[in-house]
Amino acid sequence: MTFKQCSYVLLLLVSQLSFALDINKGSVDDRQYEYFELKNGLKALIISDPTTDKAAASLDVAVGSADNPKGREGLAHFLEHMLFLGTKKYPEADTYQQYISEHGGNHNAYTSLEHTNYFFDVSHPHLEPTLDQFAQFFIAPLFNEAYVDRERKAVHSEYQAKIKDDFRRGYDVYRELLNPEHPYAQFSVGSLKTLADRPNDPVREDLIEFYKKHYTADNMTLVVLGREPLPKLKAMVESRFNQVPASKGAVNSPRPALFKSLPKTVYIKPVKDSYQLTLVFPLPSVKEYVYEKPLSYLGHILGYEGAGSVLSVLKSKGWAEGLSAGGDNQSPDHSTFTISITLTPEGYKNIAQIEALVFHAIDELAKNGIESWRFEEAKQLLALDFQFKEKADPMNTVSQLSNNMHYYASKDIIRGDYAMEKYDSQLIQRFVMQLNQQNVLIMIAAPDVETDKTSLYYQVPYRVSDKKPAIALESDLKAAYRLPKANPYVATNLTVLTAGQESEPKLMLQLSGQDFWYLQNDQFKVPRAFLASRIKSPLISSDLRSAAIASLWEAMIDDSLNETLYDASLAGLSVTLDATSRSIDLTVSGYSDKMPLLLSEVLKQIQSHDFDKARFVTLKEELIRSWNNTRKQTPFRRLFRHLPTVVYSPYWGAEDMAQALENVSFEELVGFSKAWTKGAHQEGLLYGNISSDAAKQMFRDMSSLVISEEGLQIQQASVAKVSGQYYEPVSVSHTDQAVVLYIQAKKDELRDMAKMMLIKQIIEAPFYSSLRTEQQLGYIVFAAQFDLKEVPAIALVVQSPAADVKQLQTAVETFIRKFQLPSSIDTFREAVISSLNEKPKSLLEQGQDYWSSILRDDNNFGYRQALIEQLRAITDKELIDYYQSTIQSSSSQLWLYSQTEKGEGLISPKPLKADGYYRYP
């Protein structure tokens, strides 16, 4: 190479590096980035991460359901489905899915109103061949006629699966209230009717026309993440995606107003026993204000849940359980701001006062709440999150960034969501003034509303009326409301401590019945920490009633801490309290600076035993209602939730918990609060940016929760040994039918775990392809690992809008009987091992990984490596024999199936009779 050539290469590398560094990224982000445009106009971002275990890619097309041609509702969504089913270069319908499954990856796509986003991840050595298949979706898809009819049935099945989902049903009514000329007013999912072939108008031709019109390079953004250096990634992209058609995409014409007339109030009857108030305000587009973020400011104030907030005031009255507020800025022609409140039945009776309080809060914001210090606080919190933004799941990363590329300048593709820079009080004021009583759609959902209409697609009963004149807000509510104060949990000490000597957690403190593990580590270079505790309780594990009271106690503690925890969550600190069937689990994670302060507040509340009796009544009713609503879940979710109640103990179903809680008194709750830690055992972990002295003090504070008492026993966990074939019906309230087949391993040993993991890896893609793509039984078809404690198991799941449970059972049994494992399992073995070797990407993930090991009594943190050794030792013949004797033999099968009037008598129940139990401390 000549000196001139060397100079040119050096200049090229420097140019690429400077361009890569021009992408704004956080201080701990060690990835390299480069943004460029292909000659056909496609915009691309490549990310080089030499440490990533998974490579990933996402392509986002700026076209969605809002672009559907009139009369072809759901066409954009249908197109998303069809792209997966073969291309000119890779004509087989399952080639892409099978390749990704064999190489430890995942794939998916979504269609929103304005975007269609495709994404995958795969074990890092296999990025290029996967990317080659992926690129062909956008170059030469086949739209194979043989799959058109099958896939529109899948779209219809997806629509039917959510037919009783209250969110979808509420949106169906909302859609009917929009200006019928606005594209958002059309049905977005698609059905057999909207996608039907018509005389001289086959849907395939419409599909191809839509694809050619919108799937053009100038309408696309691509993100690719891999281990390879930037030049190699760039070459991968250019050689493939330069082939995407370069013709100009469709230019959207101006859209009409979102609503024809406001204000309006609509009353909706939900499927579940629930109460909801939603206020929707149409606003101008905010696409010009990505650095001012006026809607984020409004959400910061009106969505506040701390002391004096709308939610705080409503909770004190027993009128509400939750509140959210925020803006939608995806549309190019408008935005919306939505305030949604989950009501109690008593709140529903006082809905006029709740509306008045919301508008009073808006008035206070307009008069006194637009202040620079509030903007600066919100700005500081976002800036902190960006500065210490850790790596996330590669597939989620590329999917989000490919969407961001349509909204932000190239340098701010990563930073854009966190960039809140320009305080403009007049701009905020302009948007606040449009949150008024003449510019609002009020949606009220309650079981007993009077209705006179039914929505077309989801058959939702509703009624529309002109909004009534506002009533005066009661003086006590007005006096109770106040704007947020400064947040006391914002981190100020962001020093990252130097790493200690240890590379894994060690026991720091052992007390009677209590073990605390600690590791101070600077691996991720962030001022964060992770704290976890599990307190196993003799009282909680003793019976159903105690377990139900434990869940109510958790709800009471969460409620009493809500104002504190909300401020903490805004400042990057998260607290989770979870009542299980044997324990109370506590986790605290986030910035380490104020973590000891927050833990102190949490422990103080746990030990106070001071509860509000009115809140007890409200939360008890809410919990019972929530548990009883599980019977109205989507069938496969209902079956999944029921499965542990059959096999695992102690564990109870939601409806049994609801019944047990019915006659629990306030005094009984207080007694439980004082007694549940007697004779308990606690394990804890503190990992991250906390000094050893601070950790010891936090552990000693936590240890004070447990009360030593001899003679009390924590009930062992047990998993029933399934020997034979059993059938368990589960009542559902849905038109779809579903089955779940639970297949248990022969033993609770590590080698059996390895074998079941391998079998699941091998069968998941063929199972999906056979029952969903080929047989079109339903949209929901998958295989899942369903381990309980150390007992390995696989669950095969199918939900269908057309087939009955007997047909579904036959289809699953036929697949199992006919499917043969490959003669060589090496590819699948490497996929599973690659997944097990995947390194945590953030401090939180690493902390959760250590905590899982501690809970498993894997005190040497060698479980994964031991499992990998077992995987490497399994021979092809050994796995084939195991598949035949365990999966195909029906020797350890438990069938759960949906039971409705339609399905009665198709399968005869045969309750499980356990052949002994696996037991765990």
PDB file of N, CA and C in Angstrom, residues 61-117:
ATOM      1  N   VAL A  61     -40.497   1.450   9.341  1.00  0.00           N
ATOM      2  CA  VAL A  61     -41.088   2.083   8.165  1.00  0.00           C
ATOM      3  C   VAL A  61     -42.105   3.111   8.656  1.00  0.00           C
ATOM      4  N   ALA A  62     -41.999   4.323   8.161  1.00  0.00           N
ATOM      5  CA  ALA A  62     -42.911   5.393   8.591  1.00  0.00           C
ATOM      6  C   ALA A  62     -44.254   5.243   7.897  1.00  0.00           C
ATOM      7  N   VAL A  63     -44.898   4.130   8.153  1.00  0.00           N
ATOM      8  CA  VAL A  63     -46.245   3.868   7.649  1.00  0.00           C
ATOM      9  C   VAL A  63     -46.934   2.972   8.668  1.00  0.00           C
ATOM     10  N   GLY A  64     -48.192   3.237   8.919  1.00  0.00           N
ATOM     11  CA  GLY A  64     -48.909   2.440   9.902  1.00  0.00           C
ATOM     12  C   GLY A  64     -50.381   2.350   9.575  1.00  0.00           C
ATOM     13  N   SER A  65     -51.155   2.012  10.569  1.00  0.00           N
ATOM     14  CA  SER A  65     -52.584   1.794  10.359  1.00  0.00           C
ATOM     15  C   SER A  65     -53.317   3.051   9.899  1.00  0.00           C
ATOM     16  N   ALA A  66     -52.774   4.214  10.211  1.00  0.00           N
ATOM     17  CA  ALA A  66     -53.397   5.455   9.754  1.00  0.00           C
ATOM     18  C   ALA A  66     -53.307   5.610   8.237  1.00  0.00           C
ATOM     19  N   ASP A  67     -52.451   4.821   7.604  1.00  0.00           N
ATOM     20  CA  ASP A  67     -52.276   4.902   6.154  1.00  0.00           C
ATOM     21  C   ASP A  67     -53.093   3.862   5.397  1.00  0.00           C
ATOM     22  N   ASN A  68     -53.885   3.061   6.106  1.00  0.00           N
ATOM     23  CA  ASN A  68     -54.699   2.060   5.420  1.00  0.00           C
ATOM     24  C   ASN A  68     -55.615   2.715   4.395  1.00  0.00           C
ATOM     25  N   PRO A  69     -55.732   2.112   3.202  1.00  0.00           N
ATOM     26  CA  PRO A  69     -56.710   2.647   2.238  1.00  0.00           C
ATOM     27  C   PRO A  69     -58.128   2.486   2.788  1.00  0.00           C
ATOM     28  N   LYS A  70     -59.002   3.399   2.438  1.00  0.00           N
ATOM     29  CA  LYS A  70     -60.389   3.287   2.899  1.00  0.00           C
ATOM     30  C   LYS A  70     -60.988   1.987   2.392  1.00  0.00           C
ATOM     31  N   GLY A  71     -61.662   1.291   3.298  1.00  0.00           N
ATOM     32  CA  GLY A  71     -62.261   0.016   2.938  1.00  0.00           C
ATOM     33  C   GLY A  71     -61.329  -1.167   3.113  1.00  0.00           C
ATOM     34  N   ARG A  72     -60.061  -0.893   3.418  1.00  0.00           N
ATOM     35  CA  ARG A  72     -59.096  -1.968   3.660  1.00  0.00           C
ATOM     36  C   ARG A  72     -58.484  -1.813   5.048  1.00  0.00           C
ATOM     37  N   GLU A  73     -59.338  -1.702   6.039  1.00  0.00           N
ATOM     38  CA  GLU A  73     -58.863  -1.556   7.412  1.00  0.00           C
ATOM     39  C   GLU A  73     -58.015  -2.769   7.803  1.00  0.00           C
ATOM     40  N   GLY A  74     -56.859  -2.495   8.398  1.00  0.00           N
ATOM     41  CA  GLY A  74     -55.970  -3.564   8.834  1.00  0.00           C
ATOM     42  C   GLY A  74     -54.938  -3.974   7.797  1.00  0.00           C
ATOM     43  N   LEU A  75     -54.899  -3.308   6.639  1.00  0.00           N
ATOM     44  CA  LEU A  75     -53.986  -3.735   5.580  1.00  0.00           C
ATOM     45  C   LEU A  75     -52.517  -3.583   6.000  1.00  0.00           C
ATOM     46  N   ALA A  76     -52.175  -2.487   6.672  1.00  0.00           N
ATOM     47  CA  ALA A  76     -50.786  -2.284   7.122  1.00  0.00           C
ATOM     48  C   ALA A  76     -50.368  -3.398   8.083  1.00  0.00           C
ATOM     49  N   HIS A  77     -51.255  -3.770   8.974  1.00  0.00           N
ATOM     50  CA  HIS A  77     -50.991  -4.846   9.934  1.00  0.00           C
ATOM     51  C   HIS A  77     -50.878  -6.196   9.215  1.00  0.00           C
ATOM     52  N   PHE A  78     -51.754  -6.412   8.261  1.00  0.00           N
ATOM     53  CA  PHE A  78     -51.713  -7.649   7.467  1.00  0.00           C
ATOM     54  C   PHE A  78     -50.398  -7.759   6.698  1.00  0.00           C
ATOM     55  N   LEU A  79     -49.928  -6.649   6.162  1.00  0.00           N
ATOM     56  CA  LEU A  79     -48.652  -6.625   5.455  1.00  0.00           C
ATOM     57  C   LEU A  79     -47.506  -7.009   6.385  1.00  0.00           C
ATOM     58  N   GLU A  80     -47.532  -6.492   7.597  1.00  0.00           N
ATOM     59  CA  GLU A  80     -46.507  -6.860   8.587  1.00  0.00           C
ATOM     60  C   GLU A  80     -46.447  -8.384   8.759  1.00  0.00           C
ATOM     61  N   HIS A  81     -47.610  -9.031   8.845  1.00  0.00           N
ATOM     62  CA  HIS A  81     -47.656 -10.487   8.979  1.00  0.00           C
ATOM     63  C   HIS A  81     -47.076 -11.187   7.747  1.00  0.00           C
ATOM     64  N   MET A  82     -47.456 -10.696   6.562  1.00  0.00           N
ATOM     65  CA  MET A  82     -47.100 -11.396   5.326  1.00  0.00           C
ATOM     66  C   MET A  82     -45.608 -11.336   5.010  1.00  0.00           C
ATOM     67  N   LEU A  83     -44.917 -10.303   5.490  1.00  0.00           N
ATOM     68  CA  LEU A  83     -43.498 -10.176   5.149  1.00  0.00           C
ATOM     69  C   LEU A  83     -42.659 -11.318   5.705  1.00  0.00           C
ATOM     70  N   PHE A  84     -43.123 -11.989   6.738  1.00  0.00           N
ATOM     71  CA  PHE A  84     -42.356 -13.063   7.370  1.00  0.00           C
ATOM     72  C   PHE A  84     -42.454 -14.390   6.604  1.00  0.00           C
ATOM     73  N   LEU A  85     -43.280 -14.442   5.557  1.00  0.00           N
ATOM     74  CA  LEU A  85     -43.650 -15.738   4.981  1.00  0.00           C
ATOM     75  C   LEU A  85     -43.024 -16.003   3.622  1.00  0.00           C
ATOM     76  N   GLY A  86     -41.748 -15.695   3.510  1.00  0.00           N
ATOM     77  CA  GLY A  86     -41.013 -16.081   2.310  1.00  0.00           C
ATOM     78  C   GLY A  86     -40.650 -14.918   1.415  1.00  0.00           C
ATOM     79  N   THR A  87     -39.430 -14.974   0.877  1.00  0.00           N
ATOM     80  CA  THR A  87     -38.930 -13.973  -0.063  1.00  0.00           C
ATOM     81  C   THR A  87     -38.354 -14.702  -1.276  1.00  0.00           C
ATOM     82  N   LYS A  88     -38.029 -13.947  -2.307  1.00  0.00           N
ATOM     83  CA  LYS A  88     -37.503 -14.560  -3.527  1.00  0.00           C
ATOM     84  C   LYS A  88     -36.229 -15.347  -3.233  1.00  0.00           C
ATOM     85  N   LYS A  89     -35.354 -14.802  -2.401  1.00  0.00           N
ATOM     86  CA  LYS A  89     -34.086 -15.461  -2.085  1.00  0.00           C
ATOM     87  C   LYS A  89     -34.277 -16.595  -1.077  1.00  0.00           C
ATOM     88  N   TYR A  90     -35.238 -16.436  -0.163  1.00  0.00           N
ATOM     89  CA  TYR A  90     -35.512 -17.440   0.878  1.00  0.00           C
ATOM     90  C   TYR A  90     -36.999 -17.779   0.843  1.00  0.00           C
ATOM     91  N   PRO A  91     -37.415 -18.634  -0.096  1.00  0.00           N
ATOM     92  CA  PRO A  91     -38.850 -18.816  -0.354  1.00  0.00           C
ATOM     93  C   PRO A  91     -39.639 -19.574   0.709  1.00  0.00           C
ATOM     94  N   GLU A  92     -38.970 -20.391   1.524  1.00  0.00           N
ATOM     95  CA  GLU A  92     -39.711 -21.164   2.521  1.00  0.00           C
ATOM     96  C   GLU A  92     -40.264 -20.240   3.611  1.00  0.00           C
ATOM     97  N   ALA A  93     -41.503 -20.483   4.018  1.00  0.00           N
ATOM     98  CA  ALA A  93     -42.200 -19.570   4.928  1.00  0.00           C
ATOM     99  C   ALA A  93     -41.569 -19.501   6.308  1.00  0.00           C
ATOM    100  N   ASP A  94     -40.917 -20.570   6.748  1.00  0.00           N
ATOM    101  CA  ASP A  94     -40.402 -20.586   8.120  1.00  0.00           C
ATOM    102  C   ASP A  94     -38.877 -20.489   8.198  1.00  0.00           C
ATOM    103  N   THR A  95     -38.211 -20.176   7.082  1.00  0.00           N
ATOM    104  CA  THR A  95     -36.746 -20.150   7.063  1.00  0.00           C
ATOM    105  C   THR A  95     -36.185 -19.164   8.068  1.00  0.00           C
ATOM    106  N   TYR A  96     -36.689 -17.943   8.047  1.00  0.00           N
ATOM    107  CA  TYR A  96     -36.210 -16.871   8.932  1.00  0.00           C
ATOM    108  C   TYR A  96     -36.431 -17.234  10.398  1.00  0.00           C
ATOM    109  N   GLN A  97     -37.649 -17.629  10.732  1.00  0.00           N
ATOM    110  CA  GLN A  97     -37.978 -17.980  12.120  1.00  0.00           C
ATOM    111  C   GLN A  97     -37.146 -19.154  12.608  1.00  0.00           C
ATOM    112  N   GLN A  98     -37.005 -20.175  11.758  1.00  0.00           N
ATOM    113  CA  GLN A  98     -36.265 -21.371  12.153  1.00  0.00           C
ATOM    114  C   GLN A  98     -34.790 -21.061  12.373  1.00  0.00           C
ATOM    115  N   TYR A  99     -34.216 -20.238  11.489  1.00  0.00           N
ATOM    116  CA  TYR A  99     -32.798 -19.896  11.618  1.00  0.00           C
ATOM    117  C   TYR A  99     -32.546 -19.138  12.915  1.00  0.00           C
ATOM    118  N   ILE A 100     -33.395 -18.189  13.203  1.00  0.00           N
ATOM    119  CA  ILE A 100     -33.219 -17.393  14.432  1.00  0.00           C
ATOM    120  C   ILE A 100     -33.380 -18.278  15.664  1.00  0.00           C
ATOM    121  N   SER A 101     -34.367 -19.153  15.645  1.00  0.00           N
ATOM    122  CA  SER A 101     -34.584 -20.048  16.786  1.00  0.00           C
ATOM    123  C   SER A 101     -33.389 -20.970  17.001  1.00  0.00           C
ATOM    124  N   GLU A 102     -32.834 -21.475  15.919  1.00  0.00           N
ATOM    125  CA  GLU A 102     -31.696 -22.390  16.023  1.00  0.00           C
ATOM    126  C   GLU A 102     -30.444 -21.691  16.543  1.00  0.00           C
ATOM    127  N   HIS A 103     -30.399 -20.373  16.420  1.00  0.00           N
ATOM    128  CA  HIS A 103     -29.190 -19.639  16.798  1.00  0.00           C
ATOM    129  C   HIS A 103     -29.448 -18.673  17.954  1.00  0.00           C
ATOM    130  N   GLY A 104     -30.326 -19.124  18.855  1.00  0.00           N
ATOM    131  CA  GLY A 104     -30.493 -18.448  20.143  1.00  0.00           C
ATOM    132  C   GLY A 104     -31.121 -17.074  20.088  1.00  0.00           C
ATOM    133  N   GLY A 105     -31.976 -16.822  19.091  1.00  0.00           N
ATOM    134  CA  GLY A 105     -32.529 -15.482  18.937  1.00  0.00           C
ATOM    135  C   GLY A 105     -34.040 -15.397  19.078  1.00  0.00           C
ATOM    136  N   ASN A 106     -34.531 -14.195  18.845  1.00  0.00           N
ATOM    137  CA  ASN A 106     -35.958 -13.891  18.891  1.00  0.00           C
ATOM    138  C   ASN A 106     -36.271 -12.899  17.781  1.00  0.00           C
ATOM    139  N   HIS A 107     -37.530 -12.835  17.412  1.00  0.00           N
ATOM    140  CA  HIS A 107     -37.929 -11.861  16.398  1.00  0.00           C
ATOM    141  C   HIS A 107     -39.374 -11.448  16.640  1.00  0.00           C
ATOM    142  N   ASN A 108     -39.724 -10.279  16.139  1.00  0.00           N
ATOM    143  CA  ASN A 108     -41.099  -9.815  16.253  1.00  0.00           C
ATOM    144  C   ASN A 108     -41.270  -8.569  15.399  1.00  0.00           C
ATOM    145  N   ALA A 109     -42.468  -8.002  15.440  1.00  0.00           N
ATOM    146  CA  ALA A 109     -42.764  -6.762  14.730  1.00  0.00           C
ATOM    147  C   ALA A 109     -44.022  -6.175  15.349  1.00  0.00           C
ATOM    148  N   TYR A 110     -44.246  -4.895  15.120  1.00  0.00           N
ATOM    149  CA  TYR A 110     -45.506  -4.280  15.544  1.00  0.00           C
ATOM    150  C   TYR A 110     -45.937  -3.242  14.520  1.00  0.00           C
ATOM    151  N   THR A 111     -47.243  -3.026  14.443  1.00  0.00           N
ATOM    152  CA  THR A 111     -47.806  -1.977  13.600  1.00  0.00           C
ATOM    153  C   THR A 111     -48.551  -1.004  14.497  1.00  0.00           C
ATOM    154  N   SER A 112     -48.126   0.244  14.513  1.00  0.00           N
ATOM    155  CA  SER A 112     -48.828   1.291  15.248  1.00  0.00           C
ATOM    156  C   SER A 112     -49.566   2.175  14.247  1.00  0.00           C
ATOM    157  N   LEU A 113     -50.118   3.263  14.699  1.00  0.00           N
ATOM    158  CA  LEU A 113     -50.851   4.150  13.796  1.00  0.00           C
ATOM    159  C   LEU A 113     -49.936   4.787  12.758  1.00  0.00           C
ATOM    160  N   GLU A 114     -48.685   5.084  13.158  1.00  0.00           N
ATOM    161  CA  GLU A 114     -47.787   5.819  12.268  1.00  0.00           C
ATOM    162  C   GLU A 114     -46.565   5.024  11.822  1.00  0.00           C
ATOM    163  N   HIS A 115     -46.315   3.855  12.409  1.00  0.00           N
ATOM    164  CA  HIS A 115     -45.082   3.116  12.134  1.00  0.00           C
ATOM    165  C   HIS A 115     -45.335   1.621  12.046  1.00  0.00           C
ATOM    166  N   THR A 116     -44.458   0.945  11.299  1.00  0.00           N
ATOM    167  CA  THR A 116     -44.354  -0.507  11.353  1.00  0.00           C
ATOM    168  C   THR A 116     -42.890  -0.821  11.634  1.00  0.00           C
ATOM    169  N   ASN A 117     -42.643  -1.588  12.680  1.00  0.00           N
ATOM    170  CA  ASN A 117     -41.292  -1.800  13.176  1.00  0.00           C
ATOM    171  C   ASN A 117     -40.998  -3.289  13.225  1.00  0.00           C
TER     172      ASN A 117
END
